[in-house]
Amino acid sequence: MSSGDETGGEGPEAGPPEARASAAADEGSSEGEPSEQPEPGPVVFLTDPVRRRAVEIAAVAMPGLAPGRVPARLRRFLKFNPAKRAKLAKGELAAALDRDDAFRAGLAEVLVSTDSALIGAIAAGEAVSPMADPVEVAALTYLLRPESWRELIASAVEAIPEAPEAQAAPVAPDEAGQRRLASLEKENAKLRGALADQRAAAATLQDELRRARRELRDAEERAGKAAGDLAAEKGRLKHAEAERRSERRRLETEAASLRGQLDRARKADREHERLASARLWLLMETLSGAATGLRRELGLEPVDDRPADYIAEEYCDDPEERPFEGSRGLEQTDPQRLDHLLSLPNPHLIVDGYNVTISAWGETLTLEQQRNRLVHGLGTVAAQTNAEITVVFDGADAIFGAKPSARGVRVLFSAKGQIADDVVVELARVEPEGRPVVVVSSDQEVADRVRREGAYAVPSPLLVRWLQRV
């Protein structure tokens, strides 16, 4: 950089008279003093037009920087327009461009962000158009600093037309000099015209480039819209496919449910048919033995009232208590009463297990011992009679110990949430009408319920005494 630039001046307009004279004398040579750079390489010479153009470009690009990246001495010029800023701050700008690499790099970023093809070519280190203004090329190269920027500036400076040398003293023009001057002026005008044509063509190309970019953006927008429409259509089709699959799963589930209902209905029909067949078979067995046991059945009807009792209540003031209850005058706990009931054809003896065991052995035996004693005793009953025997225990609580078993005795435990009383009543209900069913339980509610189902109800002590007898 020249000494005039180091003091903040620029070209022949700035500095003391001696500096302006020296600059004017050097201007004819079209080369300025070398710019001092810390980087190694050939010395860079910037002519005054190049330096002036660099300052103008920097003044235009400076507002694009954040205020913090602008040197403090230049921030006060940000409020001016670019022309006034270049005029008033040319010295400070020139010094900052030469010394402040961060500031110059920030300006280079602002310039590269523009759409200028010339700036893009210079920043990329590519060859620029021969018709480009060498002053503009040199100034931009100085600001952008691409690879081999020193050589590029030197080449651009060499391409700058030399300014005509100043005449030391007016001399009379000769005819040959005038012809040469006229030829040069004509050639210069022709070159200027060609340059103007090239610049117009470049402007036209810039317009076409901008138009092509707009068309490209429009095409990209249309493509994006088409892609969005395609994605929406794909989403709709995917949603429709999901709905179709969901409907198919629903129909398959419904069909499976219907098949399950059909299977359950068929199973229920089979179970009902099996139960009806079992009841019919038992009824036929009962009817087959009714002929031989009819007399005993008619004499064994467990009625509490007797004709004499009716007369006593009707015609007497204070009838005496009934001396006996049950069939044939037998007491309720007389084992012979159970003998008569079990001698009926094909009887079914249903025992309320814990109702019998707890009343008989609840204070001396554990539950497991009570169950074993009752079941083994009922096994003896099964061996001595032709009765079907079922004993029901309450299974609501946990069962400890092994479950008892005996030949000819069906041992049942009620399910969780189910009491043994309901199981006993249900067993009596499913038996066919006409088959002798004997229910052993001292629970009055159970006795009443089984009587409504047509069963004979006997108290628990009767079975206990019967077992003690055998």
Short mmCIF file of C-alpha atoms in Angstrom, two decimals, residues 131 189-205:
data_model
loop_
_atom_site.label_atom_id
_atom_site.label_comp_id
_atom_site.label_asym_id
_atom_site.label_seq_id
_atom_site.Cartn_x
_atom_site.Cartn_y
_atom_site.Cartn_z
CA MET A 131 -15.33 -8.38 -21.78
CA ALA A 189 -14.87 4.50 -29.17
CA LYS A 190 -15.25 1.21 -31.00
CA LEU A 191 -13.97 -0.70 -27.98
CA ARG A 192 -16.24 1.26 -25.70
CA GLY A 193 -19.16 0.47 -27.98
CA ALA A 194 -18.23 -3.21 -28.01
CA LEU A 195 -17.88 -3.09 -24.23
CA ALA A 196 -21.31 -1.47 -23.93
CA ASP A 197 -22.74 -4.14 -26.24
CA GLN A 198 -21.17 -6.88 -24.17
CA ARG A 199 -22.46 -5.33 -20.99
CA ALA A 200 -25.94 -5.10 -22.52
CA ALA A 201 -25.67 -8.72 -23.60
CA ALA A 202 -24.48 -9.62 -20.10
CA ALA A 203 -27.45 -7.73 -18.64
CA THR A 204 -29.75 -9.60 -21.03
CA LEU A 205 -28.17 -12.89 -19.97
#
